[in-house]
Amino acid sequence: MRSGRFLKCALEVAVLCVLLLAVPSQATGYDPVKEGWALPVYVLSPEGGWDTPEGRSVWCGLMAYRDKTAGTRAGIGGYEFEFVREFDKNCVAVISFLEGRRGNDVVKAYGRQGPVVVSGFGEDLGLREGKGVLPYAFALDLPRGCVGSALGRYVKAYRKGERFAPLADPLDIYMRPAVNGFIYELPGDIAPFWVQAGMSLDAAFREIRAGGVDGIASFLNASDTQYLWVKCKSLGLSLLSSLPLWAISPSLEGILVADQGWAVDNDPLLRDVTLEVFDAVRVRPECPGMAARAFAVASWLGNALKLVDKVSDLRAGMEKAASFSLGSQTLLPDPVTHRTRGRKVAVLKLINGNFVPLCEFRLNPDSELEVRL
């Protein structure tokens, strides 16, 4: 009897201890941000919101970084990041995964006066204003013109002796940086053929053919590029295009394009990122490339924080932070452009409806390759 009562009491005490251990923070209203050792970072989800494969993957990548830094005694210069989905006046930084006009609105809103805003993408974002760069704005990707640079380097390295005529619309400010990058990379004087919207492509094509070329580099829209593909196909000419992958019809067999996102999404080291995320949150990211981008951006912020004496100096730290990883790529910030150096850009060929890599180039950001918005 005595042993039975002792066992019952022991069980009651054990249950009580478990309950007390399970809910200490709820009981005391514990808040790491209010305690002063966690710094809030506002995060804007990819298009579509958090409840999408991309949004969930971004959040997993951020939680994996938070878990990694929380496991160290020193944290990040004595702090930790608390990633939040609502902006607060105490937020020390903003991470954006929005692109296009909405992404540019975010960059402009915070980029002039702060806090630090960093894009997990950034190819189509305009970080420049006037003769300089927005002081608080940063981006993971190279600017839009890197596509033209990669195509130009491909011609220079693998198509020696061949002549490619660039065809572009002089009023298209979005494509102009890619034209500049293509021309800059090739030796000699190469003048683009300017074709304004509504003008006859046939007339321009005849003029180009009269000069004797081996291919066309199209910096035109999707419908014009498709028309050029038909013309090039019939004459046995190569066709390069600066369009993004999603804008290329799978029927344009043999067309060549350049893309920096492909090198991220098809990185063999994404397996390691997936395992690191799984160890932290016990969830496998549906889009490993998005998780890798989130982890990389958080690492950039963390490395910047380690360099500064005050949290208010985070902007200066972003310009000179230590290197961080994006899959197998080791990246360094460029203080002039507020982007990252040494990014891989792949040149791909469309074969049987699939993009097949031909080569990769490591490129650096350049102010002349920025879209001027």
CSV table of C-alpha atoms in Angstrom, one decimal:
chain,number,residue,atom,x,y,z
A,1,MET,CA,0.0,0.0,0.0
A,2,ARG,CA,2.7,2.4,1.0
A,3,SER,CA,4.7,1.7,-2.2
A,4,GLY,CA,1.5,2.3,-4.3
A,5,ARG,CA,0.9,5.7,-2.7
A,6,PHE,CA,4.5,6.6,-3.3
A,7,LEU,CA,4.3,5.7,-6.9
A,8,LYS,CA,1.1,7.7,-7.4
A,9,CYS,CA,2.6,10.8,-5.8
A,10,ALA,CA,5.7,10.5,-7.9
A,11,LEU,CA,3.6,10.3,-11.1
A,12,GLU,CA,1.7,13.4,-10.0
A,13,VAL,CA,4.9,15.4,-9.4
A,14,ALA,CA,6.3,14.3,-12.8
A,15,VAL,CA,3.2,15.4,-14.6
A,16,LEU,CA,3.2,18.7,-12.8
A,17,CYS,CA,6.9,19.3,-13.7
A,18,VAL,CA,6.2,18.5,-17.4
A,19,LEU,CA,3.3,21.0,-17.5
A,20,LEU,CA,5.5,23.7,-15.9
A,21,LEU,CA,8.3,23.1,-18.3
A,22,ALA,CA,5.9,23.1,-21.3
A,23,VAL,CA,4.4,26.6,-20.7
A,24,PRO,CA,6.9,28.9,-19.1
A,25,SER,CA,6.9,31.5,-21.9
A,26,GLN,CA,3.1,31.7,-22.0
A,27,ALA,CA,2.8,32.0,-18.3
A,28,THR,CA,5.3,34.9,-18.1
A,29,GLY,CA,4.6,36.6,-21.4
A,30,TYR,CA,8.3,36.2,-22.4
A,31,ASP,CA,9.3,38.1,-25.6
A,32,PRO,CA,12.9,37.9,-26.9
A,33,VAL,CA,12.5,41.2,-28.8
A,34,LYS,CA,11.3,43.1,-25.7
A,35,GLU,CA,14.1,41.4,-23.7
A,36,GLY,CA,16.5,43.2,-26.1
A,37,TRP,CA,18.6,40.3,-27.4
A,38,ALA,CA,16.4,39.5,-30.5
A,39,LEU,CA,16.3,42.0,-33.4
A,40,PRO,CA,13.1,42.0,-35.5
A,41,VAL,CA,13.5,41.7,-39.3
A,42,TYR,CA,10.4,42.2,-41.4
A,43,VAL,CA,10.0,39.7,-44.3
A,44,LEU,CA,7.8,40.2,-47.3
A,45,SER,CA,6.7,36.9,-48.9
A,46,PRO,CA,7.0,36.0,-52.6
A,47,GLU,CA,4.1,36.7,-54.9
A,48,GLY,CA,1.2,34.6,-53.8
A,49,GLY,CA,1.8,34.9,-50.1
A,50,TRP,CA,3.2,32.6,-47.4
A,51,ASP,CA,0.8,29.8,-48.0
A,52,THR,CA,2.5,28.7,-51.3
A,53,PRO,CA,5.4,26.4,-52.0
A,54,GLU,CA,7.7,29.4,-52.5
A,55,GLY,CA,6.5,31.2,-49.3
A,56,ARG,CA,6.8,28.1,-47.1
A,57,SER,CA,10.3,27.4,-48.5
A,58,VAL,CA,11.4,31.0,-47.8
A,59,TRP,CA,10.2,30.7,-44.2
A,60,CYS,CA,11.9,27.4,-43.7
A,61,GLY,CA,15.2,28.9,-44.9
A,62,LEU,CA,14.9,31.8,-42.4
A,63,MET,CA,14.0,29.4,-39.6
A,64,ALA,CA,17.0,27.3,-40.4
A,65,TYR,CA,19.3,30.3,-40.1
A,66,ARG,CA,17.7,31.4,-36.9
A,67,ASP,CA,18.2,27.9,-35.5
A,68,LYS,CA,21.8,27.9,-36.5
A,69,THR,CA,22.7,31.2,-34.9
A,70,ALA,CA,20.6,30.4,-31.8
A,71,GLY,CA,22.7,27.4,-31.2
A,72,THR,CA,25.9,29.4,-30.7
A,73,ARG,CA,26.7,31.1,-27.4
A,74,ALA,CA,27.6,34.5,-29.0
A,75,GLY,CA,24.7,34.6,-31.4
A,76,ILE,CA,25.2,37.3,-34.0
A,77,GLY,CA,27.4,39.9,-32.3
A,78,GLY,CA,25.4,39.2,-29.1
A,79,TYR,CA,22.0,39.2,-30.8
A,80,GLU,CA,19.7,37.0,-32.7
A,81,PHE,CA,17.3,37.8,-35.5
A,82,GLU,CA,13.5,37.4,-35.0
A,83,PHE,CA,11.9,37.2,-38.5
A,84,VAL,CA,8.4,38.7,-38.4
A,85,ARG,CA,5.6,39.1,-41.0
A,86,GLU,CA,4.4,42.5,-39.8
A,87,PHE,CA,6.4,45.7,-39.9
A,88,ASP,CA,7.2,47.4,-36.6
A,89,LYS,CA,9.1,50.6,-36.0
A,90,ASN,CA,11.7,48.6,-34.2
A,91,CYS,CA,12.6,46.4,-37.2
A,92,VAL,CA,16.3,46.7,-38.0
A,93,ALA,CA,15.9,45.4,-41.6
A,94,VAL,CA,13.5,44.4,-44.3
A,95,ILE,CA,13.9,41.3,-46.5
A,96,SER,CA,11.8,41.3,-49.7
A,97,PHE,CA,11.0,38.4,-52.1
A,98,LEU,CA,8.8,40.6,-54.2
A,99,GLU,CA,9.8,41.3,-57.8
A,100,GLY,CA,8.6,43.7,-60.6
A,101,ARG,CA,6.7,46.8,-59.7
A,102,ARG,CA,5.8,45.8,-56.2
A,103,GLY,CA,9.5,44.8,-55.5
A,104,ASN,CA,10.6,48.2,-56.8
A,105,ASP,CA,8.1,50.0,-54.6
A,106,VAL,CA,9.5,48.2,-51.5
A,107,VAL,CA,13.1,49.1,-52.5
A,108,LYS,CA,12.1,52.8,-53.0
A,109,ALA,CA,10.1,52.9,-49.8
A,110,TYR,CA,13.0,51.8,-47.5
A,111,GLY,CA,16.0,52.3,-49.7
A,112,ARG,CA,16.4,56.1,-49.2
A,113,GLN,CA,16.2,56.4,-45.4
A,114,GLY,CA,16.1,52.9,-44.0
A,115,PRO,CA,15.9,50.5,-42.5
A,116,VAL,CA,18.2,48.3,-44.6
A,117,VAL,CA,16.2,46.5,-47.3
A,118,VAL,CA,17.6,43.5,-49.1
A,119,SER,CA,16.0,41.6,-52.0
A,120,GLY,CA,16.2,37.9,-52.2
A,121,PHE,CA,16.1,38.4,-56.0
A,122,GLY,CA,16.8,41.8,-57.6
A,123,GLU,CA,17.6,41.3,-61.3
A,124,ASP,CA,14.7,43.6,-62.3
A,125,LEU,CA,15.0,46.0,-59.4
A,126,GLY,CA,16.4,49.5,-59.9
A,127,LEU,CA,18.8,50.1,-57.0
A,128,ARG,CA,20.2,53.3,-58.5
A,129,GLU,CA,18.9,56.8,-58.1
A,130,GLY,CA,20.5,59.7,-60.0
A,131,LYS,CA,24.2,59.2,-60.1
A,132,GLY,CA,24.4,56.9,-57.0
A,133,VAL,CA,22.8,54.0,-55.4
A,134,LEU,CA,20.0,54.0,-52.9
A,135,PRO,CA,21.9,53.9,-49.6
A,136,TYR,CA,19.9,51.4,-47.7
A,137,ALA,CA,18.9,49.1,-50.7
A,138,PHE,CA,20.7,45.8,-51.5
A,139,ALA,CA,20.0,42.8,-53.7
A,140,LEU,CA,21.2,39.2,-54.0
A,141,ASP,CA,21.0,39.0,-57.8
A,142,LEU,CA,23.1,40.6,-60.5
A,143,PRO,CA,21.3,43.4,-62.5
A,144,ARG,CA,19.3,42.7,-65.6
A,145,GLY,CA,22.2,43.4,-68.0
A,146,CYS,CA,24.1,40.3,-66.9
A,147,VAL,CA,22.0,38.3,-69.3
A,148,GLY,CA,23.5,40.3,-72.3
A,149,SER,CA,27.0,40.0,-70.8
A,150,ALA,CA,26.7,36.2,-70.5
A,151,LEU,CA,25.5,35.9,-74.1
A,152,GLY,CA,28.3,38.1,-75.3
A,153,ARG,CA,30.9,36.0,-73.5
A,154,TYR,CA,29.4,32.9,-74.9
A,155,VAL,CA,29.9,34.2,-78.5
A,156,LYS,CA,33.4,35.4,-77.7
A,157,ALA,CA,34.5,32.1,-76.1
A,158,TYR,CA,32.6,29.4,-78.1
A,159,ARG,CA,31.6,31.0,-81.4
A,160,LYS,CA,34.9,32.7,-82.4
A,161,GLY,CA,34.9,34.1,-85.9
A,162,GLU,CA,31.1,34.2,-86.1
A,163,ARG,CA,29.2,37.5,-86.3
A,164,PHE,CA,25.9,38.0,-84.4
A,165,ALA,CA,23.7,41.1,-85.0
A,166,PRO,CA,21.9,42.5,-82.0
A,167,LEU,CA,18.3,43.5,-82.7
A,168,ALA,CA,16.6,45.8,-80.2
A,169,ASP,CA,14.0,48.4,-79.6
A,170,PRO,CA,15.6,51.8,-78.7
A,171,LEU,CA,12.6,52.7,-76.5
A,172,ASP,CA,12.7,49.6,-74.4
A,173,ILE,CA,14.5,50.6,-71.2
A,174,TYR,CA,14.1,47.2,-69.7
A,175,MET,CA,16.2,45.5,-72.5
A,176,ARG,CA,18.7,48.3,-72.9
A,177,PRO,CA,21.1,47.1,-70.2
A,178,ALA,CA,21.2,43.6,-71.8
A,179,VAL,CA,22.1,45.2,-75.1
A,180,ASN,CA,24.9,47.2,-73.4
A,181,GLY,CA,26.3,44.0,-71.8
A,182,PHE,CA,26.2,42.1,-75.1
A,183,ILE,CA,28.0,44.8,-77.0
A,184,TYR,CA,30.6,45.4,-74.3
A,185,GLU,CA,31.7,41.8,-74.1
A,186,LEU,CA,32.4,41.4,-77.9
A,187,PRO,CA,35.6,42.7,-79.6
A,188,GLY,CA,35.4,45.3,-82.3
A,189,ASP,CA,32.6,47.8,-83.0
A,190,ILE,CA,29.2,46.1,-83.0
A,191,ALA,CA,26.3,48.4,-83.7
A,192,PRO,CA,22.8,47.1,-82.8
A,193,PHE,CA,20.0,47.3,-85.3
A,194,TRP,CA,17.3,49.4,-83.7
A,195,VAL,CA,13.7,48.4,-84.4
A,196,GLN,CA,10.9,50.5,-82.8
A,197,ALA,CA,7.6,48.9,-82.0
A,198,GLY,CA,5.4,48.7,-85.1
A,199,MET,CA,8.3,48.8,-87.6
A,200,SER,CA,8.8,45.9,-90.0
A,201,LEU,CA,11.1,43.1,-88.8
A,202,ASP,CA,11.4,41.9,-92.4
A,203,ALA,CA,13.1,45.1,-93.5
A,204,ALA,CA,15.6,44.9,-90.6
A,205,PHE,CA,16.2,41.3,-91.2
A,206,ARG,CA,17.0,41.9,-94.9
A,207,GLU,CA,19.5,44.6,-93.9
A,208,ILE,CA,21.1,42.3,-91.4
A,209,ARG,CA,21.4,39.5,-93.8
A,210,ALA,CA,23.0,41.8,-96.4
A,211,GLY,CA,25.8,42.3,-94.0
A,212,GLY,CA,26.5,38.6,-93.7
A,213,VAL,CA,25.9,37.3,-90.2
A,214,ASP,CA,25.9,33.9,-88.6
A,215,GLY,CA,23.2,34.7,-86.1
A,216,ILE,CA,20.9,37.1,-84.4
A,217,ALA,CA,20.9,38.3,-80.8
A,218,SER,CA,17.3,39.3,-80.0
A,219,PHE,CA,16.6,41.9,-77.4
A,220,LEU,CA,13.0,42.1,-78.4
A,221,ASN,CA,9.7,40.9,-76.9
A,222,ALA,CA,8.4,37.3,-77.0
A,223,SER,CA,6.3,37.6,-80.1
A,224,ASP,CA,9.0,39.4,-82.1
A,225,THR,CA,11.6,36.8,-80.9
A,226,GLN,CA,9.3,34.0,-82.0
A,227,TYR,CA,9.0,35.6,-85.5
A,228,LEU,CA,12.8,35.9,-85.7
A,229,TRP,CA,13.2,32.2,-84.7
A,230,VAL,CA,11.1,31.2,-87.7
A,231,LYS,CA,13.2,33.4,-90.0
A,232,CYS,CA,16.5,32.1,-88.5
A,233,LYS,CA,15.3,28.5,-88.7
A,234,SER,CA,14.6,28.7,-92.4
A,235,LEU,CA,18.0,30.2,-93.1
A,236,GLY,CA,20.1,28.1,-90.7
A,237,LEU,CA,21.1,31.0,-88.4
A,238,SER,CA,21.6,30.8,-84.7
A,239,LEU,CA,19.3,32.8,-82.4
A,240,LEU,CA,20.2,34.2,-79.0
A,241,SER,CA,17.5,35.7,-76.8
A,242,SER,CA,17.6,37.9,-73.7
A,243,LEU,CA,14.1,36.9,-72.6
A,244,PRO,CA,13.6,35.2,-69.2
A,245,LEU,CA,13.1,31.4,-69.3
A,246,TRP,CA,9.4,31.7,-68.4
A,247,ALA,CA,8.8,33.8,-71.6
A,248,ILE,CA,10.4,31.3,-74.0
A,249,SER,CA,7.9,29.0,-75.8
A,250,PRO,CA,9.0,25.3,-75.5
A,251,SER,CA,8.5,25.1,-79.3
A,252,LEU,CA,11.5,27.4,-80.0
A,253,GLU,CA,13.9,24.4,-80.5
A,254,GLY,CA,17.6,25.4,-80.5
A,255,ILE,CA,17.2,29.0,-79.1
A,256,LEU,CA,20.0,30.1,-76.7
A,257,VAL,CA,19.3,32.0,-73.5
A,258,ALA,CA,21.1,33.1,-70.4
A,259,ASP,CA,19.8,32.9,-66.8
A,260,GLN,CA,21.3,33.4,-63.3
A,261,GLY,CA,18.4,31.8,-61.5
A,262,TRP,CA,19.0,28.4,-63.3
A,263,ALA,CA,22.4,28.1,-61.6
A,264,VAL,CA,20.7,28.4,-58.2
A,265,ASP,CA,17.7,26.1,-58.7
A,266,ASN,CA,19.9,23.4,-60.3
A,267,ASP,CA,22.8,23.6,-57.9
A,268,PRO,CA,23.9,20.2,-56.7
A,269,LEU,CA,24.6,21.5,-53.2
A,270,LEU,CA,20.9,22.3,-52.7
A,271,ARG,CA,20.8,18.8,-51.2
A,272,ASP,CA,22.9,20.1,-48.3
A,273,VAL,CA,20.6,23.1,-47.9
A,274,THR,CA,17.6,20.8,-47.8
A,275,LEU,CA,19.2,18.7,-45.1
A,276,GLU,CA,20.1,21.7,-43.0
A,277,VAL,CA,16.6,23.0,-43.2
A,278,PHE,CA,15.2,19.6,-42.4
A,279,ASP,CA,17.5,19.3,-39.3
A,280,ALA,CA,16.2,22.7,-38.1
A,281,VAL,CA,12.5,22.6,-38.8
A,282,ARG,CA,11.8,19.0,-39.6
A,283,VAL,CA,10.3,20.0,-42.9
A,284,ARG,CA,11.8,19.5,-46.4
A,285,PRO,CA,11.4,22.7,-48.4
A,286,GLU,CA,9.3,22.3,-51.5
A,287,CYS,CA,11.4,24.8,-53.4
A,288,PRO,CA,15.0,24.3,-52.2
A,289,GLY,CA,16.3,27.2,-54.3
A,290,MET,CA,14.0,29.6,-52.4
A,291,ALA,CA,15.1,28.2,-49.1
A,292,ALA,CA,18.7,28.7,-50.2
A,293,ARG,CA,18.0,32.3,-51.2
A,294,ALA,CA,16.4,33.0,-47.8
A,295,PHE,CA,19.3,31.5,-45.9
A,296,ALA,CA,21.8,33.5,-48.0
A,297,VAL,CA,20.1,36.8,-47.4
A,298,ALA,CA,19.8,36.1,-43.7
A,299,SER,CA,23.5,35.2,-43.7
A,300,TRP,CA,24.4,38.5,-45.4
A,301,LEU,CA,22.5,40.4,-42.7
A,302,GLY,CA,24.1,38.4,-40.0
A,303,ASN,CA,27.6,38.8,-41.3
A,304,ALA,CA,27.0,42.6,-41.6
A,305,LEU,CA,25.8,42.7,-38.0
A,306,LYS,CA,29.0,41.1,-36.8
A,307,LEU,CA,31.1,43.9,-38.2
A,308,VAL,CA,29.4,46.9,-36.6
A,309,ASP,CA,29.5,48.3,-33.1
A,310,LYS,CA,25.9,49.5,-33.2
A,311,VAL,CA,22.8,48.0,-34.8
A,312,SER,CA,22.1,51.4,-36.3
A,313,ASP,CA,25.3,51.0,-38.4
A,314,LEU,CA,24.0,47.9,-40.2
A,315,ARG,CA,23.9,49.6,-43.6
A,316,ALA,CA,27.7,50.1,-43.5
A,317,GLY,CA,28.1,46.5,-42.5
A,318,MET,CA,26.1,45.3,-45.5
A,319,GLU,CA,28.7,46.9,-47.9
A,320,LYS,CA,31.7,45.1,-46.4
A,321,ALA,CA,30.3,41.9,-44.9
A,322,ALA,CA,32.2,38.7,-45.0
A,323,SER,CA,31.4,36.1,-47.7
A,324,PHE,CA,28.4,33.9,-47.5
A,325,SER,CA,27.0,31.0,-49.5
A,326,LEU,CA,24.2,30.5,-52.0
A,327,GLY,CA,24.3,26.8,-52.6
A,328,SER,CA,27.8,26.1,-54.0
A,329,GLN,CA,28.4,29.8,-54.8
A,330,THR,CA,30.5,31.9,-52.4
A,331,LEU,CA,29.4,35.5,-52.6
A,332,LEU,CA,30.8,38.9,-51.5
A,333,PRO,CA,28.9,42.2,-51.4
A,334,ASP,CA,29.9,44.9,-53.9
A,335,PRO,CA,30.0,48.3,-52.1
A,336,VAL,CA,29.5,50.3,-55.3
A,337,THR,CA,26.4,48.5,-56.7
A,338,HIS,CA,25.0,47.0,-53.4
A,339,ARG,CA,24.8,43.6,-55.1
A,340,THR,CA,26.9,40.5,-54.9
A,341,ARG,CA,30.0,39.5,-56.8
A,342,GLY,CA,30.9,36.3,-58.5
A,343,ARG,CA,27.4,35.1,-59.5
A,344,LYS,CA,27.0,32.2,-61.9
A,345,VAL,CA,25.1,32.9,-65.1
A,346,ALA,CA,24.3,29.9,-67.2
A,347,VAL,CA,23.9,29.8,-71.0
A,348,LEU,CA,21.2,27.3,-72.0
A,349,LYS,CA,19.9,25.8,-75.2
A,350,LEU,CA,16.4,24.6,-75.7
A,351,ILE,CA,16.5,20.9,-76.7
A,352,ASN,CA,13.4,18.8,-77.0
A,353,GLY,CA,11.5,21.3,-74.8
A,354,ASN,CA,14.0,21.3,-72.0
A,355,PHE,CA,16.8,23.9,-71.2
A,356,VAL,CA,20.2,22.2,-71.4
A,357,PRO,CA,23.2,24.0,-69.9
A,358,LEU,CA,26.1,24.8,-72.4
A,359,CYS,CA,28.4,26.7,-70.1
A,360,GLU,CA,28.5,29.0,-67.0
A,361,PHE,CA,30.2,32.3,-66.4
A,362,ARG,CA,31.0,34.0,-63.1
A,363,LEU,CA,30.0,37.7,-63.5
A,364,ASN,CA,30.3,40.7,-61.3
A,365,PRO,CA,27.7,43.5,-61.0
A,366,ASP,CA,28.2,46.7,-63.0
A,367,SER,CA,26.3,50.0,-62.7
A,368,GLU,CA,26.0,50.2,-66.5
A,369,LEU,CA,23.9,47.0,-66.5
A,370,GLU,CA,21.3,48.3,-64.2
A,371,VAL,CA,17.7,49.0,-65.4
A,372,ARG,CA,17.1,52.7,-65.0
A,373,LEU,CA,13.6,53.0,-63.5
